[in-house]
Coordinates of C-alpha atoms in Angstrom, one line a residue:
Chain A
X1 CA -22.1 -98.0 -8.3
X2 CA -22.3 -101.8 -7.8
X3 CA -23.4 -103.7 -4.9
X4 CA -24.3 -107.3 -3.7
X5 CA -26.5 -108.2 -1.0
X6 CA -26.2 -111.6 0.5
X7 CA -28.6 -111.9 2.9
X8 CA -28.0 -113.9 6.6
X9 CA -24.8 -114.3 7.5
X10 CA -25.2 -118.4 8.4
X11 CA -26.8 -121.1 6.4
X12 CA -26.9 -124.4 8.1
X13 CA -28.1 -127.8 6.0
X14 CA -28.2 -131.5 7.2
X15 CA -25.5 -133.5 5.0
X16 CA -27.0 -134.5 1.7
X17 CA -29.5 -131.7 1.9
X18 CA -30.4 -129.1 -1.0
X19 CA -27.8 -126.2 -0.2
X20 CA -29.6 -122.7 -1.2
X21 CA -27.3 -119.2 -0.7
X22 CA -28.8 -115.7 -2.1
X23 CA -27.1 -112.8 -3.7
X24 CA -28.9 -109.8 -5.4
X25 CA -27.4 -107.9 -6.8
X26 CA -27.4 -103.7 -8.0
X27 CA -25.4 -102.4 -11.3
X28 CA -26.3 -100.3 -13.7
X29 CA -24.9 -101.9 -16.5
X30 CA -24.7 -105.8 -17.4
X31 CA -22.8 -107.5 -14.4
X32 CA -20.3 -110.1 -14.2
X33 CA -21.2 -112.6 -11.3
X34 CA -19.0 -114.6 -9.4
X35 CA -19.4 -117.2 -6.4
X36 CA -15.8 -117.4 -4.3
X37 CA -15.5 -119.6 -1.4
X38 CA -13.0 -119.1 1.2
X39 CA -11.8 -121.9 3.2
X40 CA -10.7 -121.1 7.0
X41 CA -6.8 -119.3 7.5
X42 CA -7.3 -119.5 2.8
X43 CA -7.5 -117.2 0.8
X44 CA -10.6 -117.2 -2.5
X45 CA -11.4 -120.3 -4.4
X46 CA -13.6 -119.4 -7.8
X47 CA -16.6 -121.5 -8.2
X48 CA -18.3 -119.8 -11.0
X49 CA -18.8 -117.0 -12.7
X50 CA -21.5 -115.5 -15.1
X51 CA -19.9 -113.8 -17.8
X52 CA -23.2 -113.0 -20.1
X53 CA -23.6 -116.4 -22.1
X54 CA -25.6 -118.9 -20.4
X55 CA -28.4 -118.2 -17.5
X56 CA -27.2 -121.0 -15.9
X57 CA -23.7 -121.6 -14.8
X58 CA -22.0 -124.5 -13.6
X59 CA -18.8 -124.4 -11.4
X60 CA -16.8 -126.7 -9.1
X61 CA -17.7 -129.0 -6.9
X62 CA -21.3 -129.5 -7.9
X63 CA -22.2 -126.2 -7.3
X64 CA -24.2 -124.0 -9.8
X65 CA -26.1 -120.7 -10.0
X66 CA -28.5 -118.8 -12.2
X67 CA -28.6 -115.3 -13.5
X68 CA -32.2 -113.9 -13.2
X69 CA -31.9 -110.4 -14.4
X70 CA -35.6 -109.6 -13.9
X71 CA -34.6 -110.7 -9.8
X72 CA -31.5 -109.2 -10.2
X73 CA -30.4 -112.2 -8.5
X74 CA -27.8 -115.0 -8.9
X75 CA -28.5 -117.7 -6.3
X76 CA -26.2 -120.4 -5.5
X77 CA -27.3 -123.9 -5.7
X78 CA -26.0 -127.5 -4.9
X79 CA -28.1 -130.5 -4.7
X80 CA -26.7 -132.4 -1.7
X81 CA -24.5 -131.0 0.8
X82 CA -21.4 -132.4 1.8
X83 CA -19.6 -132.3 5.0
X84 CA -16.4 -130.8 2.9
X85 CA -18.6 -127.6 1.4
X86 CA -18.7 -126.4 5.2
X87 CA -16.6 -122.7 4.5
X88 CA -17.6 -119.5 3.7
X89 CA -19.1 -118.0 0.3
X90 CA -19.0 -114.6 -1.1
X91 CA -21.2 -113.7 -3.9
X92 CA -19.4 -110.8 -6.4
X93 CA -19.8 -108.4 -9.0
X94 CA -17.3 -106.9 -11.8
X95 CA -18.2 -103.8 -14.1
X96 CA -15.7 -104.6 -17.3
X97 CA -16.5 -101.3 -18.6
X98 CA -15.4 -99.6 -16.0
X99 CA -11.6 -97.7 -15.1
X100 CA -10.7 -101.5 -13.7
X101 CA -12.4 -104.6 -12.6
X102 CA -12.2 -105.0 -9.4
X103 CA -14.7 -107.6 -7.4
X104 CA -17.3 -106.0 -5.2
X105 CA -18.1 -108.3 -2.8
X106 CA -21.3 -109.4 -0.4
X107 CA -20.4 -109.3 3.4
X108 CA -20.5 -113.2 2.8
X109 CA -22.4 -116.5 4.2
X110 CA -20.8 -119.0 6.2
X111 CA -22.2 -122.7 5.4
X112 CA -22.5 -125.4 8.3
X113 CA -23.1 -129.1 7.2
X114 CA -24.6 -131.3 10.2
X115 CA -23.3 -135.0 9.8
Chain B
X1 CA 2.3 -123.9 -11.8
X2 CA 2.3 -121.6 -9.0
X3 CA -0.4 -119.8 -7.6
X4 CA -0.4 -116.0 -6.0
X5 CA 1.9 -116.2 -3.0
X6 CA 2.0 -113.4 -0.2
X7 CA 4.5 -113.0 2.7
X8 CA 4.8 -112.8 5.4
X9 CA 1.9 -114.8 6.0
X10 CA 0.4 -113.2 9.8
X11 CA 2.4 -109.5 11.1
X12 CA 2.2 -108.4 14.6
X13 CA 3.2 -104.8 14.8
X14 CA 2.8 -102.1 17.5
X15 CA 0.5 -99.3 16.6
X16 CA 2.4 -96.3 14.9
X17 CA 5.2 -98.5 12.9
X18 CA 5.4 -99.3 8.9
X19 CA 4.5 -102.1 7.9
X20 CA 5.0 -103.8 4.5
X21 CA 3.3 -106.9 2.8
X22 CA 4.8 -108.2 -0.4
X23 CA 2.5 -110.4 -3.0
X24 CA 4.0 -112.2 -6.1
X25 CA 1.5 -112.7 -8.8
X26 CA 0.8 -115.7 -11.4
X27 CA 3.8 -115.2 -13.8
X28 CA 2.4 -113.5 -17.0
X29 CA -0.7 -112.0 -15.6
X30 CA -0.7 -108.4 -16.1
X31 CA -3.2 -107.2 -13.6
X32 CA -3.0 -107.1 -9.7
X33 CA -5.2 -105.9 -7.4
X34 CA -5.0 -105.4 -3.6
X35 CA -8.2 -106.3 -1.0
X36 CA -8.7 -105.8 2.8
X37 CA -10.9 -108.7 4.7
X38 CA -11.8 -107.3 8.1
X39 CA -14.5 -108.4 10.1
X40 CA -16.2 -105.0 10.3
X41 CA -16.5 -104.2 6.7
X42 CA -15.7 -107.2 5.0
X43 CA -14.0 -107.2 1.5
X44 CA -13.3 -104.1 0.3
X45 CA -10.8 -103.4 -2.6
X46 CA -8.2 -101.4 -2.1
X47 CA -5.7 -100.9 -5.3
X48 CA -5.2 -102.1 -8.7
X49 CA -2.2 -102.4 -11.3
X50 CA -2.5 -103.3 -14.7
X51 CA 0.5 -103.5 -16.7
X52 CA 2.7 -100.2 -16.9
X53 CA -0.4 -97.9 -16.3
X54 CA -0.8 -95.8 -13.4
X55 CA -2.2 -97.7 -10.8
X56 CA -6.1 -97.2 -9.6
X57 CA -5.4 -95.7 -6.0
X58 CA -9.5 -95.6 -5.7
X59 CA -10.2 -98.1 -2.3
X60 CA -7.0 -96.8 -0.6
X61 CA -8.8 -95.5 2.7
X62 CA -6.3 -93.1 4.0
X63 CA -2.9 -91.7 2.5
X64 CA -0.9 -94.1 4.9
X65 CA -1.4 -96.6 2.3
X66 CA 0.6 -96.9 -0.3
X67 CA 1.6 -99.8 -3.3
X68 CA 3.8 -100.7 -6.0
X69 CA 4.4 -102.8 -8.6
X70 CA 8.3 -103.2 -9.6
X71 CA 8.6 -104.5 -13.5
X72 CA 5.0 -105.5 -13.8
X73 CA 5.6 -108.5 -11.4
X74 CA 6.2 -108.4 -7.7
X75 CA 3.4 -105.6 -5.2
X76 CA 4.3 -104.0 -2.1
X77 CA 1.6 -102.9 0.5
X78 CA 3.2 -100.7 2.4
X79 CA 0.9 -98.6 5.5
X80 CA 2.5 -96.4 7.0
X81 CA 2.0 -95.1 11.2
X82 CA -0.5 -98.1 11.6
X83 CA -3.3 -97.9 13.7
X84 CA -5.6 -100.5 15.5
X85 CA -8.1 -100.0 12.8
X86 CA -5.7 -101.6 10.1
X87 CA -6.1 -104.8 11.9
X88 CA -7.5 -107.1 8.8
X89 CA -6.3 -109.7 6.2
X90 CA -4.6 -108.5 3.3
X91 CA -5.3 -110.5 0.2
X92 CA -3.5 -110.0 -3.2
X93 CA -5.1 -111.0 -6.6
X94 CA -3.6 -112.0 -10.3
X95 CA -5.2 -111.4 -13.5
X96 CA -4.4 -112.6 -17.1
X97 CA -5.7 -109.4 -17.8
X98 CA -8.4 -106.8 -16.9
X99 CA -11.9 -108.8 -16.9
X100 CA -10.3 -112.2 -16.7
X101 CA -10.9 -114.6 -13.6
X102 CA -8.7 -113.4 -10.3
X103 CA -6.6 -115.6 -8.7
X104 CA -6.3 -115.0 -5.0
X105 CA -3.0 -115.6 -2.5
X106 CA -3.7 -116.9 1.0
X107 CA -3.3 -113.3 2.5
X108 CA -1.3 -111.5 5.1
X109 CA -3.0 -111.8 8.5
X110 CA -1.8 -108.1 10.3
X111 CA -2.6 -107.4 13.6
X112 CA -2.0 -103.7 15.7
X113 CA -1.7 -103.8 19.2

């Protein structure tokens, strides 16, 4: 079985500050990552995904994240904060080879940027 | 082009009637899947449908819950004799196909009183 662990529930960065959110993850064979973010009353937004190619992925909105497979981890990463990235952000994980491939999800970190 | 849309967007229903929420996919894409946001155990999945195969019933929690998928387009959520616990956003997802990036709708906000 697959899990994620994101770990805290809130993250809160001055505006134009480093923005850092965890995920480890557990599967027992090689993993598809994914960050989602979900804007209030919205539904998901991708922002990346690791699909076995490059270590280091780059999404949308100056956001990127890096597979570390002797961490098990896939951190998400964004130089400077802005006052727009305040939403929530689940970290997930697909098994292609299993019966389907649906998204196992962390219980999620909500994001607060201070002006 | 259009993204997933769900209806009705929120639900207010007494505890003990039906209830069903609809989701329209991304034309073309072959794979839907159904997921429940709720604050106690956040996303879970619930159901998925690719193509003309027979559906993956694995996250349905209890046998009120039920789905479809009428000609490979248009879901129904239906949960039958609600109950408080069933309280949650519903949020539909489109695939290309099995593997490829899922597309999510806003969600159906359903509240039991």
């Amino acid at each position: 079985a697959q899990s994620v662990t994101q770990l805290g529930s809130h993250v809160s960065v001055s505006e134009g500050a480093l923005v850092l959110l965890r995920c480890n993850y557990s599967s027992s064979v090689p993993p598809y990552l994914f960050w989602y973010v979900q804007y209030p009353n919205q539904g998901l937004q991708l922002l990346l995904k690791y699909t076995s190619a490059a270590t280091l992925v780059k999404g949308i909105n100056g956001f990127e994240a890096e597979f570390k497979k002797s961490e098990t981890s896939f951190h998400l990463t964004k130089p400077s904060a802005h006052m727009s990235d305040a939403a929530e952000y689940f970290c997930a994980v697909s098994d292609l080879t299993g019966a389907n491939s649906k998204l196992t999800f962390g219980k999620g970190i909500t994001l607060s940027v201070r002006p | 082009g259009a993204g997933v849309s769900q209806s009705p967007s929120n639900k207010v229903t007494e505890k003990g009637k039906d209830v069903e929420l609809r989701c329209d996919p991304i034309s073309g894409h072959t794979a839907l899947y159904w997921y429940r946001q709720s604050l106690g155990q956040g996303l879970e999945f619930l159901i998925y449908f690719q193509g003309n195969s027979a559906p993956d019933k694995s996250g349905l929690p209890s046998d009120r819950f039920s789905a479809e998928r009428t000609g490979g387009s248009v879901s129904t959520l239906t949960i039958q004799r609600t109950q408080q616990e069933d309280s949650a956003v519903y949020l539909c997802a489109s695939s290309f196909s099995k593997g490829s990036e899922q597309y999510f709708g806003p969600g159906t906000r359903l509240t039991v009183t």
